[in-house]
Coordinates of C-alpha atoms and ligand atoms in Angstrom, one line a residue:
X1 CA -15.2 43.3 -8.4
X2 CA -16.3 42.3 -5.0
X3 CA -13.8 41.4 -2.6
X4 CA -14.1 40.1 0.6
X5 CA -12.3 39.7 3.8
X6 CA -13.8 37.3 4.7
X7 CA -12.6 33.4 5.1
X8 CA -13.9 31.6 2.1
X9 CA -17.5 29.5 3.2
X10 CA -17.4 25.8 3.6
X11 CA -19.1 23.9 1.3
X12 CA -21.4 21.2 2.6
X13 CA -20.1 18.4 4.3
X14 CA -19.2 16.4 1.2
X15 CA -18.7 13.4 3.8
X16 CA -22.7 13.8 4.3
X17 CA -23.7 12.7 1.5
X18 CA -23.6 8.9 0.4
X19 CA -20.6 10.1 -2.7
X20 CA -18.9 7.2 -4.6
X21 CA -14.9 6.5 -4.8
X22 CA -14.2 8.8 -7.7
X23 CA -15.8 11.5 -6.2
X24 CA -13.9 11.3 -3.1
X25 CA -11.0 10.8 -4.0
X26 CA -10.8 14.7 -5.2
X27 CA -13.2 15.9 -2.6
X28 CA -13.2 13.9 0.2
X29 CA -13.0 16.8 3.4
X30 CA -11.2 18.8 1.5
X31 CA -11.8 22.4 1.0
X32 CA -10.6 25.3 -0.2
X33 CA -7.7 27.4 1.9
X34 CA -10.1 29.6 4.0
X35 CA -7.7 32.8 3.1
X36 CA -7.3 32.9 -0.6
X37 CA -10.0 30.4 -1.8
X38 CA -7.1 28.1 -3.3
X39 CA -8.8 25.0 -4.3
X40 CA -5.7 22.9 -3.6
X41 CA -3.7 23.4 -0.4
X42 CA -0.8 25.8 -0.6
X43 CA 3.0 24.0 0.2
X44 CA 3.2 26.0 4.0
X45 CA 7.1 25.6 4.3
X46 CA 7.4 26.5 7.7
X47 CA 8.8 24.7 10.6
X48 CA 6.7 27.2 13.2
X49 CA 3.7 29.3 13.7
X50 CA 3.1 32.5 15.4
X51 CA 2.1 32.3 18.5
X52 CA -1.1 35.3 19.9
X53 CA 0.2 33.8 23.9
X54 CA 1.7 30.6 25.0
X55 CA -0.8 27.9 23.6
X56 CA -3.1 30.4 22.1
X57 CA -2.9 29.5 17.9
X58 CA -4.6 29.2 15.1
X59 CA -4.5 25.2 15.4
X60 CA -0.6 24.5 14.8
X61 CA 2.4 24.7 16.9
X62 CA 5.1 23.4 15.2
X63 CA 5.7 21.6 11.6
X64 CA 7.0 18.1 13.4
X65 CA 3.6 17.8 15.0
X66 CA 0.7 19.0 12.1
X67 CA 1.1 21.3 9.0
X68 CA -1.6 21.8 7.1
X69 CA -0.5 20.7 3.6
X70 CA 0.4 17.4 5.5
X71 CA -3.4 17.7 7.5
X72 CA -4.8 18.2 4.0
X73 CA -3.5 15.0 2.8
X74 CA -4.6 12.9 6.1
X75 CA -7.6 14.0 6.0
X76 CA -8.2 12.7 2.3
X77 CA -6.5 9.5 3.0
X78 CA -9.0 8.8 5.9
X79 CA -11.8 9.9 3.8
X80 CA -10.9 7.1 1.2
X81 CA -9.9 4.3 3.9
X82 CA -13.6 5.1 6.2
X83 CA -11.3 5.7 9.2
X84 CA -11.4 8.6 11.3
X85 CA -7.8 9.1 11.4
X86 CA -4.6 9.2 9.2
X87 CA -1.0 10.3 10.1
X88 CA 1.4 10.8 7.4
X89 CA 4.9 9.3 7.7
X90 CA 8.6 9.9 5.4
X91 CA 7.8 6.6 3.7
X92 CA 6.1 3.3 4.1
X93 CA 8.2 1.7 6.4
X94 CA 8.3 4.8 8.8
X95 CA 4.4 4.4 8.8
X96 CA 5.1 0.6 9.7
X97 CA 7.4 1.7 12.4
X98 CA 5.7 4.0 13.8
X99 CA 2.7 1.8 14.7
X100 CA 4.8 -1.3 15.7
X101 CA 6.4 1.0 18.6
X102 CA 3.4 0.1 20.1
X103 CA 4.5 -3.3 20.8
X104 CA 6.2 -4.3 23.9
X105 CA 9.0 -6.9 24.4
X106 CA 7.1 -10.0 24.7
X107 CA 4.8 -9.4 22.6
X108 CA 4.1 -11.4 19.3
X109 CA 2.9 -10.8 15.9
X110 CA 1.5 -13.3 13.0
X111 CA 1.9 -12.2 9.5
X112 CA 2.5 -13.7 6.3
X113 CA 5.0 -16.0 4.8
X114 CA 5.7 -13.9 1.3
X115 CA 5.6 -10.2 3.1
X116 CA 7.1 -6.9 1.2
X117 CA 11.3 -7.7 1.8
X118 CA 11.3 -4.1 3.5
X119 CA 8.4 -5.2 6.1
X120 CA 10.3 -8.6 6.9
X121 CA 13.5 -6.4 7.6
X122 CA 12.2 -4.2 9.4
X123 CA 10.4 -7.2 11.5
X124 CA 13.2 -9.3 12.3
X125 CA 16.5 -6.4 12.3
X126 CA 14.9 -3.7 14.0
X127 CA 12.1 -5.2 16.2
X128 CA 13.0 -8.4 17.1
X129 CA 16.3 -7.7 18.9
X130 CA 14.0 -5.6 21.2
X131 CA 12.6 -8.9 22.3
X132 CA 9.0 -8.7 19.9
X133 CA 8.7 -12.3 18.2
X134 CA 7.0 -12.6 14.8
X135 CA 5.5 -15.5 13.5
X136 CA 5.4 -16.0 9.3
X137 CA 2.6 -18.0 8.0
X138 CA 0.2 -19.1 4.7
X139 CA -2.5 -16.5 6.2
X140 CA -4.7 -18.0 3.8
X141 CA -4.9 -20.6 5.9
X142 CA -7.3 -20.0 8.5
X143 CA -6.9 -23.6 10.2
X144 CA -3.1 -22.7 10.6
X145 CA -3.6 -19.0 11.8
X146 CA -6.1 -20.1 14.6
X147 CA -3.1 -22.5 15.7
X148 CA -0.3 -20.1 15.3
X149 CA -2.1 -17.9 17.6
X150 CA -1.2 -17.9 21.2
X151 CA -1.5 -15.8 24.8
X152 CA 1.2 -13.4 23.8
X153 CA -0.3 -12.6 19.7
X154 CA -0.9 -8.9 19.8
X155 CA -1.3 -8.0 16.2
X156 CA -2.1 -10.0 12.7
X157 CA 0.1 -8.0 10.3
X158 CA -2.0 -8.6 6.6
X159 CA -0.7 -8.2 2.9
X160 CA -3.5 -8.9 0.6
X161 CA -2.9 -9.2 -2.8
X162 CA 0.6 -10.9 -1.5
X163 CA 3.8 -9.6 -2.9
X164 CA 5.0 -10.9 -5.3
X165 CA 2.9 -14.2 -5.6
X166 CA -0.4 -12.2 -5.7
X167 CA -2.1 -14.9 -2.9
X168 CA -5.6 -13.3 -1.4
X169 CA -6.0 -13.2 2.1
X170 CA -9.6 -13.1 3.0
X171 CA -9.6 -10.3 5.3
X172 CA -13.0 -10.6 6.7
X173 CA -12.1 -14.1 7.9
X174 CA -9.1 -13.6 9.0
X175 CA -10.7 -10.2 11.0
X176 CA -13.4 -12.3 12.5
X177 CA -11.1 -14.3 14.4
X178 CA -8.7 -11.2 15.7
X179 CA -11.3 -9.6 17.2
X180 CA -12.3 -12.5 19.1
X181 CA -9.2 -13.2 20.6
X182 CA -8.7 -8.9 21.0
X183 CA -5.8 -8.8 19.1
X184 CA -4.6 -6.1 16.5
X185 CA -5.8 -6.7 12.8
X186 CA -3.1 -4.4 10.4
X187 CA -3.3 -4.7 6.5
X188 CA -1.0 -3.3 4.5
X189 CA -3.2 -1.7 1.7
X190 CA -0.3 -0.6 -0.7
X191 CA -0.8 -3.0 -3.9
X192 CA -4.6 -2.4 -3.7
X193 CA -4.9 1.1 -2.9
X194 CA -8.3 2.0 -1.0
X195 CA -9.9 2.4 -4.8
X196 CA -10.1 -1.5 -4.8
X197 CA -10.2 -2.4 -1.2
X198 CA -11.3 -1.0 2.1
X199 CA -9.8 -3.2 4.9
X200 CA -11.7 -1.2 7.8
X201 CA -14.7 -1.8 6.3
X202 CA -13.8 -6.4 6.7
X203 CA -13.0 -5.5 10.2
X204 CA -9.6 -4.0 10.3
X205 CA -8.1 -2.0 12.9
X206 CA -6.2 -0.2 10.8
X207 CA -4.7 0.5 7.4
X208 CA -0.7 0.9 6.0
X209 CA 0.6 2.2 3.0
X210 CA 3.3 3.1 0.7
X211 CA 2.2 5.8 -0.5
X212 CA 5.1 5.9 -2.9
X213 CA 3.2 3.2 -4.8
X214 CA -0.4 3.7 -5.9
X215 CA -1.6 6.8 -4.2
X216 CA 1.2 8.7 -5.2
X217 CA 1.3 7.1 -8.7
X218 CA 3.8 9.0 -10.2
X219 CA 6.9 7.1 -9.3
X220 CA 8.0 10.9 -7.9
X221 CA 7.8 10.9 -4.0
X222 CA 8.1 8.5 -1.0
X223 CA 5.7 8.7 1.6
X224 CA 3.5 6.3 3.8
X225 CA 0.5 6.6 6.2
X226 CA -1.6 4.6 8.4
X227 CA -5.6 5.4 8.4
X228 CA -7.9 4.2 11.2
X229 CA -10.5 4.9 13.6
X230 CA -9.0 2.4 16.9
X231 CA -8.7 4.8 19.6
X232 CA -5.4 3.0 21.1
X233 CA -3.8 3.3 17.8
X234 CA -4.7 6.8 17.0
X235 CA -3.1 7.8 20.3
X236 CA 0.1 5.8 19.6
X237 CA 0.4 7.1 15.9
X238 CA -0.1 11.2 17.0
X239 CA 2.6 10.4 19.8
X240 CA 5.0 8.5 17.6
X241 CA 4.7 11.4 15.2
X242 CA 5.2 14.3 17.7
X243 CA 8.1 12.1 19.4
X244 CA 10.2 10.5 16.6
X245 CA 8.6 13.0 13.9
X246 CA 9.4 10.9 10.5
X247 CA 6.6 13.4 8.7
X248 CA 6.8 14.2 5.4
X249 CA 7.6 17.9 4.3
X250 CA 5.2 19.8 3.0
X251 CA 6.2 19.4 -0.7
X252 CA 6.2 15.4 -0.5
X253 CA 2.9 15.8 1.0
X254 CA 1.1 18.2 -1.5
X255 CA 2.7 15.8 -4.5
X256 CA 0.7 12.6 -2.8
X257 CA -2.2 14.8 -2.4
X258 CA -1.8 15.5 -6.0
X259 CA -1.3 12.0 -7.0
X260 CA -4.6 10.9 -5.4
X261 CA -6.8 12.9 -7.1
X262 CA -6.3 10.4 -10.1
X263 CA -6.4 7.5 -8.3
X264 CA -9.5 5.9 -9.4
X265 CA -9.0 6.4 -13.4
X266 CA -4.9 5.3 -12.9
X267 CA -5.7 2.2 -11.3
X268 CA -8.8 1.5 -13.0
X269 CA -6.7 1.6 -16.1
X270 CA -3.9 -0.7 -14.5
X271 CA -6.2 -3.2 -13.9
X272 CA -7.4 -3.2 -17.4
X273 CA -4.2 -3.7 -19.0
X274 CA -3.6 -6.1 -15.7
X275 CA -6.1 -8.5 -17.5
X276 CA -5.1 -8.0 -20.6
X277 CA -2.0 -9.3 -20.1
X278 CA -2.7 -11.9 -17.9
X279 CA -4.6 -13.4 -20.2
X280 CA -1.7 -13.1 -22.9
X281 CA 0.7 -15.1 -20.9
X282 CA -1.0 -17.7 -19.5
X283 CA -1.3 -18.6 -23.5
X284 CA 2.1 -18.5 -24.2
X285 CA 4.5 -21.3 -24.8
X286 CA 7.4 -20.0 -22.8
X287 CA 5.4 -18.8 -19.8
X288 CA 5.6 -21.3 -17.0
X289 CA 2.8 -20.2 -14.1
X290 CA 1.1 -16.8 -14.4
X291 CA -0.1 -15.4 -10.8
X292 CA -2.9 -13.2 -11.1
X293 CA -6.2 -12.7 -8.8
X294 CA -8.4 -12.0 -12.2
X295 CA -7.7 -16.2 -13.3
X296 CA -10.5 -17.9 -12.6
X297 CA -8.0 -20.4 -12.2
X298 CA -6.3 -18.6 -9.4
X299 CA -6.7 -20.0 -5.6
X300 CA -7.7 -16.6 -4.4
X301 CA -10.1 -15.9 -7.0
X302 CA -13.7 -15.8 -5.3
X303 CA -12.2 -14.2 -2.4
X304 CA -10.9 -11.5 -4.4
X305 CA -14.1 -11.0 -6.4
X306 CA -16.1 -9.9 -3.1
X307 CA -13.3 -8.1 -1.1
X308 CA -11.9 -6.4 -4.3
X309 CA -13.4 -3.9 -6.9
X310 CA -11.3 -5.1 -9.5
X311 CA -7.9 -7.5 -9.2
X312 CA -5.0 -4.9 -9.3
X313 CA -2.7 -4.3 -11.4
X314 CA 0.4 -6.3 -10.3
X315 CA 0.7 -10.0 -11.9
X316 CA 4.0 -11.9 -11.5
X317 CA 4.7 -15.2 -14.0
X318 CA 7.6 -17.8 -14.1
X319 CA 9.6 -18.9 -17.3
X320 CA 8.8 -22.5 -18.2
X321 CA 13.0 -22.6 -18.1
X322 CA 12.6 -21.7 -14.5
X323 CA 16.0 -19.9 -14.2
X324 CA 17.9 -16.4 -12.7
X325 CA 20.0 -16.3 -15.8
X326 CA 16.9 -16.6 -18.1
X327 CA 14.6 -14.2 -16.3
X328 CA 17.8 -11.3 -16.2
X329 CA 18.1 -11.7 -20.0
X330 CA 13.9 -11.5 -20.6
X331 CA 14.0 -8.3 -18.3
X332 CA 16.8 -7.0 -20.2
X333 CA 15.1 -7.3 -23.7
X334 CA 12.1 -5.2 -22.7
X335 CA 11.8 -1.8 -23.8
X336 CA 8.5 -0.4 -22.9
X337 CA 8.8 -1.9 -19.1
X338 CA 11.4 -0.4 -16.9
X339 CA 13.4 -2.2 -14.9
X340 CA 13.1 -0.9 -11.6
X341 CA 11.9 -1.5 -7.7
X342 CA 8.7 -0.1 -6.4
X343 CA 5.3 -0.8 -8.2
X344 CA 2.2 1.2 -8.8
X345 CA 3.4 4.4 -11.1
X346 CA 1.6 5.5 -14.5
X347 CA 4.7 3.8 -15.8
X348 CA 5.1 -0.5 -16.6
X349 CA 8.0 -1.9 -14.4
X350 CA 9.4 -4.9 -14.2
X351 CA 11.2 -6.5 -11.5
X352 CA 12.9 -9.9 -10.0
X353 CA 12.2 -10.0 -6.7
X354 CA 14.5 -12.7 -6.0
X355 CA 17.5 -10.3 -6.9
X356 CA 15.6 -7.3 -6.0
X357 CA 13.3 -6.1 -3.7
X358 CA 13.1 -9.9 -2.2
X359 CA 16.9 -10.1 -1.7
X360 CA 17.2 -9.7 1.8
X361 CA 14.7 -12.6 2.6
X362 CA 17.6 -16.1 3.4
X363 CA 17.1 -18.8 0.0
X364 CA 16.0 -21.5 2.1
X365 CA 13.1 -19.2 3.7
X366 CA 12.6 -17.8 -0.1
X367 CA 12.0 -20.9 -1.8
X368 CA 10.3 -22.4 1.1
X369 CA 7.0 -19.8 0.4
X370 CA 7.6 -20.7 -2.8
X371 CA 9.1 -18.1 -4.9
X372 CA 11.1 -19.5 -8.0
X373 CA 14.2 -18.3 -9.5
X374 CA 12.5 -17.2 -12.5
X375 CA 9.9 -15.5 -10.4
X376 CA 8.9 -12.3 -13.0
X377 CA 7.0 -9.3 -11.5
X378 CA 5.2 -6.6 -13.6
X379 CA 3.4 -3.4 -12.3
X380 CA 1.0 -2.9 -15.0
X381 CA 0.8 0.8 -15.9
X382 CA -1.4 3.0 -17.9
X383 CA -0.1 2.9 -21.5
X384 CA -2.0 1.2 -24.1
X385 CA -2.2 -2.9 -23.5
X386 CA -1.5 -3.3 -27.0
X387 CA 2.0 -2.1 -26.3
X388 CA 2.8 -3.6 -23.3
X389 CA 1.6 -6.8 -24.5
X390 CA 4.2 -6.2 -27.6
X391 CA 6.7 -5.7 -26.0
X392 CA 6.4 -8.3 -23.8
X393 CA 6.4 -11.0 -26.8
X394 CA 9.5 -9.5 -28.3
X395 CA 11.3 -10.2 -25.1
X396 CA 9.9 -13.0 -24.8
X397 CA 10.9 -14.5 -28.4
X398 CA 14.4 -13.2 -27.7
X399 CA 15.5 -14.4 -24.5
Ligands
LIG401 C1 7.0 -0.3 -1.0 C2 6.2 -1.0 0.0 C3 6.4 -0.7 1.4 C4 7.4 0.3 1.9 O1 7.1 1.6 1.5 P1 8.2 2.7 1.3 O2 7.4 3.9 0.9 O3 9.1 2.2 0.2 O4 9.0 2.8 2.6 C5 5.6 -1.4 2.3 N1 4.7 -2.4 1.9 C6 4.6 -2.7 0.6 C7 3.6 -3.7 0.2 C8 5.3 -2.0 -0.4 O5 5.1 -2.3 -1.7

């Protein structure tokens, strides 16, 4: 048996070469662990490394700043987003914090009108008592953007497909007009994933996401990241994450990594059964408004169809008895779909935002962007449509 010593060779530089998204998203610069040969990154639990002098090191200092389960999974993140960079944060929202800390007081942001409940919490507790302002708009509205903006607008803060009325923000357009004025362009990428949409690529200065949702897929760990390849940013994320250090460990990190591997056949799938179901409801009697980017019918439609692979597979619907009471008893009747926050799992989950993950956004804001009390939302998983679409009608006929 030969052995070697050795490190194990690099492959070729798989980035070279003009690969597609499945492809990547097991390969893209990854490589096996130069020791061993291991083809997927060991879980290094360590909060040091050894040290041959002061600053003289095989790359890492200390587990707050870079370890490389947690370099393994930015560096496949930024492969699948086109940016040059990714940091890896504790969750979502430390992502979104750490790249809002680059704001100042003064400074204003424009984002949408029916943002993640999380994001607008985070927005208007944390930041805006340090004196940032942040303005919520239809950014589907160009006309109103290109008046909302003013000397102090720093940063456009993007959700596209919307949560949870699914509205499509035309990123290109909106990206166009930011980097005119020099101001900031962030989307948050989480209900798309990078398999259907590549902000960077319509102009973006950078990428969020939930990694929790999607990526991750598994409804098993919390993480977040931002990907990009703007110089100011990068600086700001590696010093946020060296000075306030909300890093994922090592294990949360090599579970992402795992979960992205499937990325492209998971959501591929979701968005399958996505339609599939869409198409059920918007036939049914007791089904008031079905909001889903694959209608033809729906307002964001064309926009969707060039920025987007496929639609996604989120899709929210009203009762035509548009009430709490009636949407808590249809939720309660379901069997195959879990009642549950968070979105994007290989499991169906259903949700109402309005007493869920929407309930810290005031009423009269709330029904303002338009989101009714019987406001259902699914996260379509990968079990067979025929199922979910089953057990959706049963509910449905009980309730
Ligand atoms: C879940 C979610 C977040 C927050 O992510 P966490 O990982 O839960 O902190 C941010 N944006 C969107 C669109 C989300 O769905």
């Amino acid at each position: 048996m030969a052995r070697t010593s050795e490190p194990v060779k690099q492959r070729i530089n798989l980035m070279d070469k003009n690969l597609h998204f499945n492809t990547l998203a097991i390969h893209a610069r990854q490589h096996p662990e130069s020791t061993s040969g291991a083809v997927m990154p060991p879980i290094f639990q360590t909060s040091t490394y050894a040290q041959e002098s002061p600053g003289v090191h095989k790359g890492h200092e200390y587990a707050r700043v870079t370890n490389p389960t947690r370099t393994a999974l930015e560096n496949l993140l930024a492969g699948l987003e086109d940016a040059t960079d990714c940091a890896a944060y504790a969750s979502g929202l430390a992502a979104m914090d750490a790249l809002l800390k680059m704001l100042r007081p003064g400074d204003e942001v424009i984002s949408t009108h029916d943002l993640y409940g999380g994001s607008y919490r985070l927005f208007t507790q944390v930041f805006e008592p340090y004196g940032i302002r942040f303005h919520f708009i239809d950014l589907t509205d160009i006309a109103l953007l290109k008046e909302t903006i003013n000397a102090k607008t720093r940063m456009i803060w993007i959700e596209t497909p919307t949560n949870p009325l699914l509205s499509i923000i035309d990123i290109a357009g909106v990206t166009d007009i930011t980097r005119r004025h020099g101001i900031l362009s962030v989307v948050d990428n989480t209900f798309a994933s990078p398999y259907l949409q590549q902000p960077l690529k319509l102009g973006a200065d950078a990428v969020i996401h939930s990694t929790t949702k999607y990526l991750g897929g598994h409804s098993d760990v919390i993480g977040g990241a931002i990907c990009t390849s703007h110089k100011e940013i990068i600086a700001n994320m590696r010093f946020q994450t060296k000075a306030s250090g909300a890093v994922p460990g090592p294990m949360d990190s090599y579970l992402t990594l795992r979960g992205i591997k499937t990325l492209a056949v998971r959501m591929q799938r979701s968005c399958d059964n996505a339609h599939k179901i869409a198409a059920y409801l918007v036939n049914h009697k007791d089904v008031g408004h079905v909001y889903y980017p694959g209608l033809s019918t729906h307002p964001g439609h064309r926009i969707a169809k060039n920025q987007m692979r496929d639609f996604g597979g989120m899709l929210s619907f009203t009762l035509k008895d548009d009430r709490v009471e009636k949407a808590l008893n249809f939720m309660s009747q379901t069997e195959i779909f879990t009642l549950a926050e968070s979105l994007g799992g290989v499991e169906s989950l259903i949700s109402h935002p309005v007493s869920m993950t929407h309930g810290s956004i005031p009423v009269e804001v709330r029904r303002k962007s338009g989101l009714s009390d019987s406001l259902i939302r699914l996260s379509v998983g990968i079990e067979d449509a025929d199922d979910l679409i089953e057990d959706i009608g049963q509910a449905l006929e009980k309730c």
